[in-house]
């Protein structure tokens, strides 16, 4: 004869095996159930808690909201939730696996349900879950997501911002400058005769040069508002707000000098026999239709046309045919 | 539907304002600052006539805390705030002492609690004033679009009536408006009216 499913297990065993705190109190606040989980995390044995007033059983105070919630559950027979976020730790419960003495209370999520005893007494069932694990899990997920976010916006070879990051940043920086009518400077940078460098010195050396140029450009930036990104193979782009024309011109020169002064031999360069860059830039307050990146790119094209290892600027509102006269040029 | 006179509506408005007062008191205890809640209007409409204007649902996503309750009348109660407002309320309530305030899972749980406090306060006020006892499920928090919410209300052919409470909630300096919606069956509406009549009888 089979045992009916309901009686197959001693309910006390189940309640004590469960990984959840269970307390039942009656309308007088007297403890009628105190499972092992609660005993373990409160350090109070069932024998010492049973039939005692819940308010008096702990050596530390219980939060008043917790006691009000029990009262409400008992009075109206409506379930109550006490969330971790709003209450953190209403009961003095601790994680017993922690060895240090200065323990902090375990984060708790609490649910109170009206329940009737077999004698039809209205009681309150209090369920306590340890939300520390959820907090740890959420923090872990957030940590991983931060890493992935960083990876998604970083250029793997150089460690500076990648094209994806630049595209987003440029869109916002340009929109900002247009809206607030403030100065913005876009610098396009290209390593001179990089293909020839690669062919002559090999790809590994070529990669090293890209890294070196990226880091040298980055070291020229000191403000939190400025970014340098790898735009393409040997092309970089620098975005800087609030630079007056004169300072932008000086900064372009500073970038060019920083690379040139590395004095890396480049015997296949027609510009000079050492590593150099060309810089095209666009600086000013952009008008509604201005595409400063395009202008900086046109300026870079001019800088290359005119012999490389130099800086050329185009204002945001000018078009290519008119600029041959006004070009800001700095030949060696 | 037509059984509800202005007198009934006034009585319900009074009941729910008592509930709102209780909810405000509970919330003040948690926030440690004054919380004011009022129910400026109560409406009853057929669920197939409900639209986004009645619930002042504009575009965007809404946070809905729902509880099923039963007793002399059964209903699904649903508290609606825009998701953005819901998050702001919860963040205000959490204050700056929580390092976990940005963690989504806890915001959901806190929203559940906020809904639970308001719903329970309204239910307990009803229980006290109409002298009835009600049982309720645990609250459930979902995020949905206005269309999804309206569809959920209209589709429920067992509950053709909707009791709509407009709720104003002010926590510290933030002012928020939401709606509390009760979905009722015809039988439940009749029972509700019977209980209101009994209540009106006792006070007249």
Coordinates of C-alpha atoms in Angstrom, one line a residue:
Chain A
X1 CA 0.0 0.0 0.0
X2 CA 1.4 3.4 -1.0
X3 CA 1.7 6.2 1.5
X4 CA -0.4 9.2 0.5
X5 CA 1.9 11.9 -1.0
X6 CA 0.9 14.5 1.5
X7 CA 2.1 12.4 4.4
X8 CA 5.1 10.9 2.7
X9 CA 7.4 13.5 4.3
X10 CA 7.4 15.1 7.7
X11 CA 6.6 18.7 7.0
X12 CA 8.9 19.8 9.7
X13 CA 11.8 18.2 7.9
X14 CA 10.9 20.0 4.7
X15 CA 10.5 23.4 6.4
X16 CA 13.9 22.9 8.1
X17 CA 15.6 21.8 4.9
X18 CA 14.4 24.7 2.8
X19 CA 16.8 27.6 1.9
X20 CA 14.4 30.3 3.0
X21 CA 13.6 31.8 6.4
X22 CA 10.1 30.9 7.7
X23 CA 8.5 32.4 10.8
X24 CA 4.8 32.2 11.8
X25 CA 3.4 34.5 14.4
X26 CA -0.2 34.6 15.8
X27 CA -2.3 37.7 16.4
X28 CA -0.5 38.3 19.7
X29 CA 2.9 38.3 18.0
X30 CA 3.8 34.9 19.5
X31 CA 6.2 32.8 17.5
X32 CA 4.6 29.5 16.3
X33 CA 7.1 28.5 13.7
X34 CA 10.9 29.1 13.5
X35 CA 12.7 27.1 10.9
X36 CA 16.3 26.0 10.8
X37 CA 17.3 28.7 8.3
X38 CA 16.1 31.5 10.6
X39 CA 17.8 29.7 13.6
X40 CA 21.0 29.5 11.7
X41 CA 21.1 33.1 10.5
X42 CA 19.7 34.7 13.8
X43 CA 21.8 32.5 16.1
X44 CA 18.6 31.8 18.1
X45 CA 17.5 28.2 18.5
X46 CA 13.9 27.2 17.8
X47 CA 13.5 26.1 21.5
X48 CA 14.5 29.6 22.6
X49 CA 12.2 31.3 20.1
X50 CA 9.0 29.2 20.3
X51 CA 6.1 30.8 22.0
X52 CA 8.1 33.9 22.6
X53 CA 7.1 37.4 21.4
X54 CA 8.8 38.2 18.1
X55 CA 9.7 41.7 19.3
X56 CA 11.6 40.3 22.3
X57 CA 13.3 37.3 20.9
X58 CA 16.1 39.3 19.2
X59 CA 18.8 41.1 21.2
X60 CA 18.8 43.9 18.6
X61 CA 15.7 46.0 17.6
X62 CA 13.5 45.0 14.7
X63 CA 12.4 47.8 12.4
X64 CA 9.1 49.4 13.2
X65 CA 7.9 49.0 9.6
X66 CA 8.4 45.3 10.0
X67 CA 6.1 45.2 13.0
X68 CA 3.5 47.4 11.4
X69 CA 3.5 45.1 8.3
X70 CA 2.8 42.1 10.5
X71 CA 0.0 43.9 12.2
X72 CA -1.5 44.9 8.8
X73 CA -1.3 41.4 7.5
X74 CA -3.1 40.0 10.6
X75 CA -5.7 42.8 10.7
X76 CA -6.7 42.8 7.0
X77 CA -5.5 39.4 5.8
X78 CA -3.6 41.1 2.9
X79 CA -0.1 40.0 1.9
X80 CA 2.7 42.5 2.3
X81 CA 6.1 42.9 0.6
X82 CA 9.1 44.5 2.2
X83 CA 11.7 45.0 -0.5
X84 CA 15.4 44.9 -0.1
X85 CA 15.8 48.3 -1.8
X86 CA 13.5 50.1 0.7
X87 CA 14.3 48.2 3.9
X88 CA 17.6 46.5 3.3
X89 CA 17.7 44.4 6.6
X90 CA 14.7 44.6 8.9
X91 CA 15.7 41.6 11.0
X92 CA 19.0 41.0 12.7
X93 CA 20.1 38.1 10.4
X94 CA 23.7 37.4 9.4
X95 CA 25.5 35.4 6.9
X96 CA 27.1 32.7 9.0
X97 CA 29.8 31.9 6.5
X98 CA 31.4 35.2 6.9
X99 CA 34.2 34.9 9.4
X100 CA 34.9 38.5 10.3
X101 CA 33.6 39.8 13.6
X102 CA 32.2 43.1 12.4
X103 CA 29.3 41.6 10.5
X104 CA 26.7 43.6 8.7
X105 CA 23.1 42.4 8.5
X106 CA 22.1 40.2 5.6
X107 CA 20.1 42.0 2.8
X108 CA 16.6 40.6 3.0
X109 CA 13.5 40.4 0.8
X110 CA 10.5 39.7 3.0
X111 CA 7.0 38.5 2.1
X112 CA 4.2 38.3 4.7
X113 CA 1.1 36.2 4.0
X114 CA -2.0 35.6 6.1
X115 CA -2.3 32.0 7.0
X116 CA -4.8 30.0 9.1
X117 CA -3.8 27.4 11.6
X118 CA -5.6 24.1 11.8
X119 CA -7.4 25.5 14.7
X120 CA -8.5 28.4 12.4
X121 CA -6.4 31.0 14.2
X122 CA -5.4 33.8 11.9
X123 CA -1.6 33.9 11.7
X124 CA 1.1 35.6 9.7
X125 CA 3.6 33.6 7.7
X126 CA 6.9 35.6 7.2
X127 CA 9.2 34.4 4.4
X128 CA 12.7 35.8 4.4
X129 CA 15.1 35.4 1.4
X130 CA 18.7 36.4 1.4
X131 CA 19.0 38.9 -1.4
X132 CA 22.8 39.3 -1.0
X133 CA 23.3 36.6 -3.7
X134 CA 21.1 38.6 -6.1
X135 CA 23.0 41.7 -5.3
X136 CA 26.3 39.9 -6.0
X137 CA 24.9 38.5 -9.2
X138 CA 23.6 41.9 -10.4
X139 CA 26.9 43.5 -9.5
X140 CA 28.8 40.8 -11.4
X141 CA 26.6 41.2 -14.5
X142 CA 27.1 45.0 -14.3
X143 CA 30.8 44.5 -14.0
X144 CA 30.9 42.2 -17.1
X145 CA 28.6 44.6 -19.0
X146 CA 31.0 47.4 -18.2
X147 CA 34.0 45.4 -19.5
X148 CA 32.1 44.5 -22.7
X149 CA 31.0 48.1 -23.1
X150 CA 34.6 49.2 -22.8
X151 CA 35.7 46.5 -25.3
X152 CA 33.0 47.5 -27.7
X153 CA 34.4 51.1 -27.8
X154 CA 38.1 50.4 -27.6
X155 CA 40.5 49.8 -30.5
X156 CA 42.1 46.5 -29.8
X157 CA 45.5 47.3 -31.3
X158 CA 46.1 50.7 -29.8
X159 CA 43.8 50.8 -26.7
X160 CA 42.4 54.2 -27.7
X161 CA 38.8 54.8 -28.7
X162 CA 37.6 53.0 -31.8
X163 CA 35.6 54.1 -34.8
X164 CA 32.3 53.1 -33.3
X165 CA 33.0 55.3 -30.2
X166 CA 34.1 58.1 -32.4
X167 CA 31.0 58.1 -34.6
X168 CA 28.7 58.4 -31.6
X169 CA 30.9 60.9 -29.8
X170 CA 31.3 63.1 -32.9
X171 CA 27.6 63.1 -33.5
X172 CA 26.9 64.3 -30.0
X173 CA 29.9 66.8 -29.8
X174 CA 28.8 68.4 -33.1
X175 CA 25.1 68.6 -32.1
X176 CA 26.2 70.2 -28.8
X177 CA 28.4 72.8 -30.5
X178 CA 25.6 73.7 -32.9
X179 CA 23.0 74.0 -30.2
X180 CA 25.1 75.9 -27.7
X181 CA 27.0 77.7 -30.4
X182 CA 30.4 76.9 -29.0
X183 CA 33.8 76.2 -30.6
X184 CA 34.7 72.7 -31.8
X185 CA 37.8 71.4 -33.4
X186 CA 38.2 68.2 -35.4
X187 CA 41.7 67.1 -36.3
X188 CA 42.2 64.3 -38.9
X189 CA 45.7 62.7 -38.7
X190 CA 47.4 60.4 -41.2
X191 CA 50.8 58.7 -40.9
X192 CA 52.8 59.8 -44.0
X193 CA 53.8 57.0 -46.4
X194 CA 52.6 54.3 -44.0
X195 CA 52.2 51.7 -46.8
X196 CA 55.8 52.2 -47.7
X197 CA 56.8 51.8 -44.1
X198 CA 54.9 48.6 -43.8
X199 CA 56.3 47.2 -47.0
X200 CA 59.9 48.1 -46.0
X201 CA 59.9 47.4 -42.2
X202 CA 57.2 44.6 -42.1
X203 CA 53.7 44.5 -40.6
X204 CA 54.8 43.9 -37.0
X205 CA 56.9 47.0 -37.1
X206 CA 54.0 48.8 -38.8
X207 CA 51.6 47.8 -36.0
X208 CA 54.1 49.1 -33.4
X209 CA 54.2 52.4 -35.2
X210 CA 50.4 52.6 -35.2
X211 CA 50.5 52.0 -31.4
X212 CA 53.2 54.5 -30.9
X213 CA 51.5 57.2 -32.9
X214 CA 48.2 56.5 -31.1
X215 CA 49.8 56.8 -27.7
X216 CA 51.8 59.9 -28.6
X217 CA 48.7 61.6 -29.8
X218 CA 46.8 60.6 -26.7
X219 CA 49.6 61.9 -24.5
X220 CA 49.0 65.4 -26.0
X221 CA 45.5 65.5 -24.6
X222 CA 45.0 66.7 -21.1
X223 CA 41.3 67.7 -20.8
X224 CA 38.5 65.2 -20.0
X225 CA 36.5 66.7 -22.9
X226 CA 39.0 65.7 -25.5
X227 CA 39.2 62.3 -27.3
X228 CA 41.5 60.6 -29.8
X229 CA 40.2 57.7 -31.8
X230 CA 41.6 55.4 -34.5
X231 CA 39.5 56.3 -37.5
X232 CA 40.9 53.8 -40.0
X233 CA 44.1 51.9 -40.7
X234 CA 46.7 54.6 -40.2
X235 CA 44.2 57.4 -39.7
X236 CA 43.3 59.0 -36.4
X237 CA 40.9 61.7 -35.3
X238 CA 41.0 64.1 -32.4
X239 CA 37.9 65.9 -31.1
X240 CA 38.3 69.0 -28.9
X241 CA 35.7 71.6 -27.8
X242 CA 36.3 75.3 -26.9
X243 CA 39.6 75.9 -28.8
X244 CA 40.0 79.4 -30.3
X245 CA 41.4 79.3 -33.9
X246 CA 44.9 80.3 -32.8
X247 CA 45.2 77.7 -30.1
X248 CA 43.8 75.0 -32.5
X249 CA 46.5 75.9 -35.0
X250 CA 49.1 75.6 -32.3
X251 CA 47.7 72.3 -31.2
X252 CA 47.8 70.9 -34.7
X253 CA 51.5 71.8 -34.9
X254 CA 52.0 70.3 -31.4
X255 CA 50.6 67.0 -32.7
X256 CA 52.8 67.1 -35.8
X257 CA 55.9 67.9 -33.7
X258 CA 55.2 65.3 -31.2
X259 CA 55.4 62.6 -33.8
X260 CA 58.2 64.1 -35.8
X261 CA 60.3 64.5 -32.6
X262 CA 60.1 60.8 -31.9
X263 CA 62.7 60.7 -34.7
X264 CA 61.7 57.2 -35.9
X265 CA 63.6 56.5 -39.1
X266 CA 61.5 56.0 -42.2
X267 CA 63.8 55.8 -45.2
X268 CA 61.0 55.2 -47.7
X269 CA 59.2 58.5 -46.8
X270 CA 59.3 61.1 -49.4
X271 CA 58.3 63.8 -46.9
X272 CA 61.5 63.4 -44.8
X273 CA 63.5 60.4 -43.8
X274 CA 61.8 60.0 -40.5
X275 CA 58.3 59.2 -39.3
X276 CA 55.8 62.1 -39.8
X277 CA 52.1 62.9 -39.9
X278 CA 49.8 65.1 -41.9
X279 CA 47.1 66.9 -40.1
X280 CA 43.9 68.4 -41.5
X281 CA 41.6 70.2 -39.2
X282 CA 38.5 72.2 -39.0
X283 CA 37.8 74.6 -36.1
X284 CA 35.1 77.1 -35.3
X285 CA 31.5 77.4 -34.3
X286 CA 29.6 75.1 -36.7
X287 CA 26.4 76.2 -38.5
X288 CA 23.4 74.0 -38.7
X289 CA 24.5 72.2 -41.9
X290 CA 28.2 72.1 -41.3
X291 CA 29.9 68.7 -41.4
X292 CA 33.2 69.5 -39.7
X293 CA 34.6 66.0 -40.1
X294 CA 34.2 66.3 -43.9
X295 CA 36.0 69.6 -43.8
X296 CA 38.9 68.2 -41.7
X297 CA 39.2 65.3 -44.1
X298 CA 39.3 67.8 -47.1
X299 CA 42.0 69.7 -45.2
X300 CA 44.0 66.5 -44.6
X301 CA 43.7 65.8 -48.4
X302 CA 45.2 69.3 -49.0
X303 CA 48.0 68.7 -46.5
X304 CA 48.9 65.5 -48.4
X305 CA 48.7 67.2 -51.8
X306 CA 51.0 69.9 -50.6
X307 CA 53.8 67.5 -49.6
X308 CA 52.7 66.0 -46.2
X309 CA 54.3 66.5 -42.8
X310 CA 52.2 69.6 -42.4
X311 CA 49.0 71.0 -40.9
X312 CA 46.1 72.5 -43.0
X313 CA 42.9 74.0 -41.7
X314 CA 39.5 74.7 -43.3
X315 CA 36.9 76.8 -41.5
X316 CA 33.6 75.0 -41.0
X317 CA 31.6 77.2 -43.4
X318 CA 34.0 77.3 -46.3
X319 CA 34.0 75.1 -49.4
X320 CA 37.0 73.5 -51.0
X321 CA 37.4 75.7 -54.2
X322 CA 37.6 79.0 -52.3
X323 CA 40.1 77.9 -49.8
X324 CA 43.3 77.7 -51.9
X325 CA 44.0 81.4 -50.9
X326 CA 43.0 81.3 -47.2
X327 CA 44.6 78.0 -46.4
X328 CA 46.4 78.0 -43.2
X329 CA 49.6 76.2 -44.0
X330 CA 52.7 75.4 -42.2
X331 CA 55.5 73.9 -44.2
X332 CA 58.6 72.6 -42.7
Chain B
X1 CA -23.3 50.2 -14.8
X2 CA -26.2 52.5 -14.4
X3 CA -26.7 51.3 -10.8
X4 CA -24.0 53.7 -9.7
X5 CA -25.3 57.2 -8.8
X6 CA -23.3 60.3 -8.0
X7 CA -23.9 59.3 -4.4
X8 CA -22.2 55.9 -4.9
X9 CA -19.3 57.6 -6.7
X10 CA -18.9 60.1 -3.9
X11 CA -18.9 57.3 -1.3
X12 CA -16.3 55.4 -3.3
X13 CA -14.2 58.5 -3.6
X14 CA -14.3 58.9 0.2
X15 CA -13.4 55.3 0.8
X16 CA -10.4 55.6 -1.5
X17 CA -9.2 58.9 -0.1
X18 CA -9.2 57.2 3.3
X19 CA -7.0 54.4 1.7
X20 CA -4.8 57.0 0.1
X21 CA -4.3 58.7 3.4
X22 CA -3.2 55.4 5.0
X23 CA -0.9 54.7 2.1
X24 CA 0.7 58.1 2.4
X25 CA 1.3 57.5 6.1
X26 CA 3.0 54.1 5.4
X27 CA 5.1 55.6 2.7
X28 CA 6.1 58.6 4.9
X29 CA 7.5 56.1 7.4
X30 CA 9.7 54.5 4.8
X31 CA 10.8 57.7 3.1
X32 CA 11.2 59.6 6.3
X33 CA 9.6 62.6 4.7
X34 CA 6.1 63.8 4.0
X35 CA 4.2 61.9 1.3
X36 CA 0.9 63.1 0.1
X37 CA -1.6 60.9 -1.9
X38 CA -5.0 61.9 -3.0
X39 CA -7.7 60.4 -5.2
X40 CA -9.2 63.4 -7.0
X41 CA -11.7 61.4 -9.1
X42 CA -13.3 58.0 -9.4
X43 CA -15.0 56.8 -12.6
X44 CA -16.7 53.7 -13.6
X45 CA -16.8 52.7 -17.3
X46 CA -17.3 49.6 -19.5
X47 CA -14.1 48.0 -20.3
X48 CA -14.7 48.1 -24.0
X49 CA -15.1 51.9 -23.7
X50 CA -11.8 52.3 -22.0
X51 CA -9.1 54.2 -24.0
X52 CA -5.9 55.9 -23.5
X53 CA -7.5 59.2 -22.6
X54 CA -9.4 57.8 -19.7
X55 CA -6.3 56.4 -18.2
X56 CA -4.2 59.3 -19.4
X57 CA -1.8 56.8 -21.1
X58 CA 0.4 58.5 -23.5
X59 CA 3.2 56.9 -25.5
X60 CA 6.0 55.2 -23.6
X61 CA 6.1 52.3 -21.2
X62 CA 4.2 51.8 -18.1
X63 CA 4.9 50.1 -14.9
X64 CA 1.9 48.1 -13.6
X65 CA 1.6 46.5 -10.2
X66 CA -1.3 44.2 -10.0
X67 CA -3.0 42.1 -7.3
X68 CA -6.1 39.9 -7.6
X69 CA -8.4 40.2 -4.7
X70 CA -11.5 38.3 -3.7
X71 CA -14.2 38.5 -1.1
X72 CA -17.8 39.8 -1.4
X73 CA -16.6 41.0 -4.8
X74 CA -13.6 40.0 -6.9
X75 CA -11.4 42.2 -8.9
X76 CA -8.0 42.6 -10.5
X77 CA -6.5 45.8 -9.2
X78 CA -3.8 47.4 -11.3
X79 CA -1.7 50.5 -10.3
X80 CA -0.3 52.3 -13.3
X81 CA 2.6 54.8 -13.5
X82 CA 4.8 55.6 -16.5
X83 CA 7.9 53.6 -16.2
X84 CA 10.0 56.7 -16.0
X85 CA 7.9 58.1 -13.1
X86 CA 7.8 54.8 -11.4
X87 CA 11.6 54.6 -11.4
X88 CA 11.9 58.2 -10.1
X89 CA 9.5 57.5 -7.3
X90 CA 11.4 54.4 -6.3
X91 CA 14.8 56.1 -6.5
X92 CA 13.5 59.0 -4.4
X93 CA 12.2 56.5 -1.9
X94 CA 15.5 54.6 -1.7
X95 CA 17.4 57.8 -1.1
X96 CA 21.1 57.9 -1.4
X97 CA 21.9 55.4 1.3
X98 CA 21.5 52.5 -1.0
X99 CA 24.5 51.5 -3.1
X100 CA 22.3 49.1 -5.0
X101 CA 19.8 51.8 -6.2
X102 CA 20.6 51.4 -9.8
X103 CA 20.1 47.6 -9.8
X104 CA 17.1 46.8 -11.9
X105 CA 16.0 43.7 -9.9
X106 CA 15.7 45.8 -6.8
X107 CA 13.8 48.6 -8.4
X108 CA 11.2 46.1 -9.6
X109 CA 10.9 44.7 -6.1
X110 CA 10.6 48.2 -4.7
X111 CA 7.9 49.0 -7.3
X112 CA 6.0 45.9 -6.2
X113 CA 6.2 47.2 -2.6
X114 CA 5.1 50.7 -3.5
X115 CA 2.1 49.2 -5.4
X116 CA 1.4 46.8 -2.6
X117 CA 1.3 49.6 0.0
X118 CA -1.2 51.7 -2.1
X119 CA -3.3 48.7 -3.1
X120 CA -3.5 47.3 0.4
X121 CA -4.3 50.7 1.8
X122 CA -7.2 51.1 -0.6
X123 CA -8.4 47.5 0.0
X124 CA -8.1 47.8 3.8
X125 CA -10.1 51.1 3.7
X126 CA -12.8 49.4 1.7
X127 CA -12.8 46.5 4.2
X128 CA -13.1 48.8 7.1
X129 CA -15.7 51.2 5.7
X130 CA -17.8 48.7 3.9
X131 CA -17.4 46.2 6.8
X132 CA -16.2 43.3 4.6
X133 CA -13.1 41.2 4.5
X134 CA -11.0 40.7 1.4
X135 CA -8.2 38.4 0.4
X136 CA -5.5 39.2 -2.0
X137 CA -2.7 37.6 -4.1
X138 CA 0.9 38.9 -3.9
X139 CA 1.6 41.8 -6.1
X140 CA 3.1 41.4 -9.5
X141 CA 5.1 44.0 -11.4
X142 CA 5.1 44.2 -15.2
X143 CA 6.3 46.8 -17.7
X144 CA 4.0 47.2 -20.7
X145 CA 3.1 49.7 -23.4
X146 CA -0.2 51.6 -23.3
X147 CA -1.6 49.4 -26.1
X148 CA -0.7 46.2 -24.2
X149 CA -2.4 47.5 -21.1
X150 CA -5.6 48.6 -22.9
X151 CA -5.7 45.2 -24.7
X152 CA -5.4 43.4 -21.4
X153 CA -8.3 45.4 -19.9
X154 CA -10.6 45.1 -23.0
X155 CA -9.9 41.4 -23.6
X156 CA -11.1 40.3 -20.2
X157 CA -14.7 39.5 -21.1
X158 CA -15.4 38.2 -17.6
X159 CA -14.7 41.6 -16.1
X160 CA -16.6 44.0 -18.3
X161 CA -16.5 47.0 -15.8
X162 CA -13.6 49.1 -14.9
X163 CA -13.3 51.3 -11.8
X164 CA -10.7 54.0 -12.5
X165 CA -9.1 56.0 -9.7
X166 CA -6.9 58.9 -10.6
X167 CA -4.1 59.2 -8.1
X168 CA -1.9 62.1 -7.2
X169 CA 1.3 61.2 -5.4
X170 CA 3.7 63.7 -4.0
X171 CA 7.0 62.5 -2.4
X172 CA 9.2 65.3 -1.3
X173 CA 9.4 67.7 -4.2
X174 CA 8.3 65.3 -6.9
X175 CA 4.7 65.3 -8.0
X176 CA 3.4 62.2 -9.9
X177 CA 0.1 61.2 -11.3
X178 CA -1.0 57.6 -11.8
X179 CA -4.1 55.5 -12.1
X180 CA -5.5 52.7 -10.1
X181 CA -7.7 50.4 -12.1
X182 CA -10.1 47.8 -10.8
X183 CA -11.4 45.2 -13.3
X184 CA -14.8 44.0 -12.1
X185 CA -17.3 41.3 -13.2
X186 CA -21.0 42.2 -13.5
X187 CA -21.7 40.2 -10.4
X188 CA -18.9 41.9 -8.5
X189 CA -20.1 45.3 -9.5
X190 CA -23.6 44.5 -8.2
X191 CA -22.2 43.3 -4.9
X192 CA -20.0 46.4 -4.6
X193 CA -23.1 48.5 -5.1
X194 CA -25.0 46.5 -2.5
X195 CA -22.3 47.1 0.0
X196 CA -22.1 50.8 -0.8
X197 CA -25.9 51.0 -0.3
X198 CA -25.6 49.2 3.0
X199 CA -22.8 51.7 4.0
X200 CA -24.9 54.7 2.8
X201 CA -27.9 53.2 4.8
X202 CA -25.8 53.2 8.0
X203 CA -24.8 56.9 7.7
X204 CA -28.1 58.4 6.4

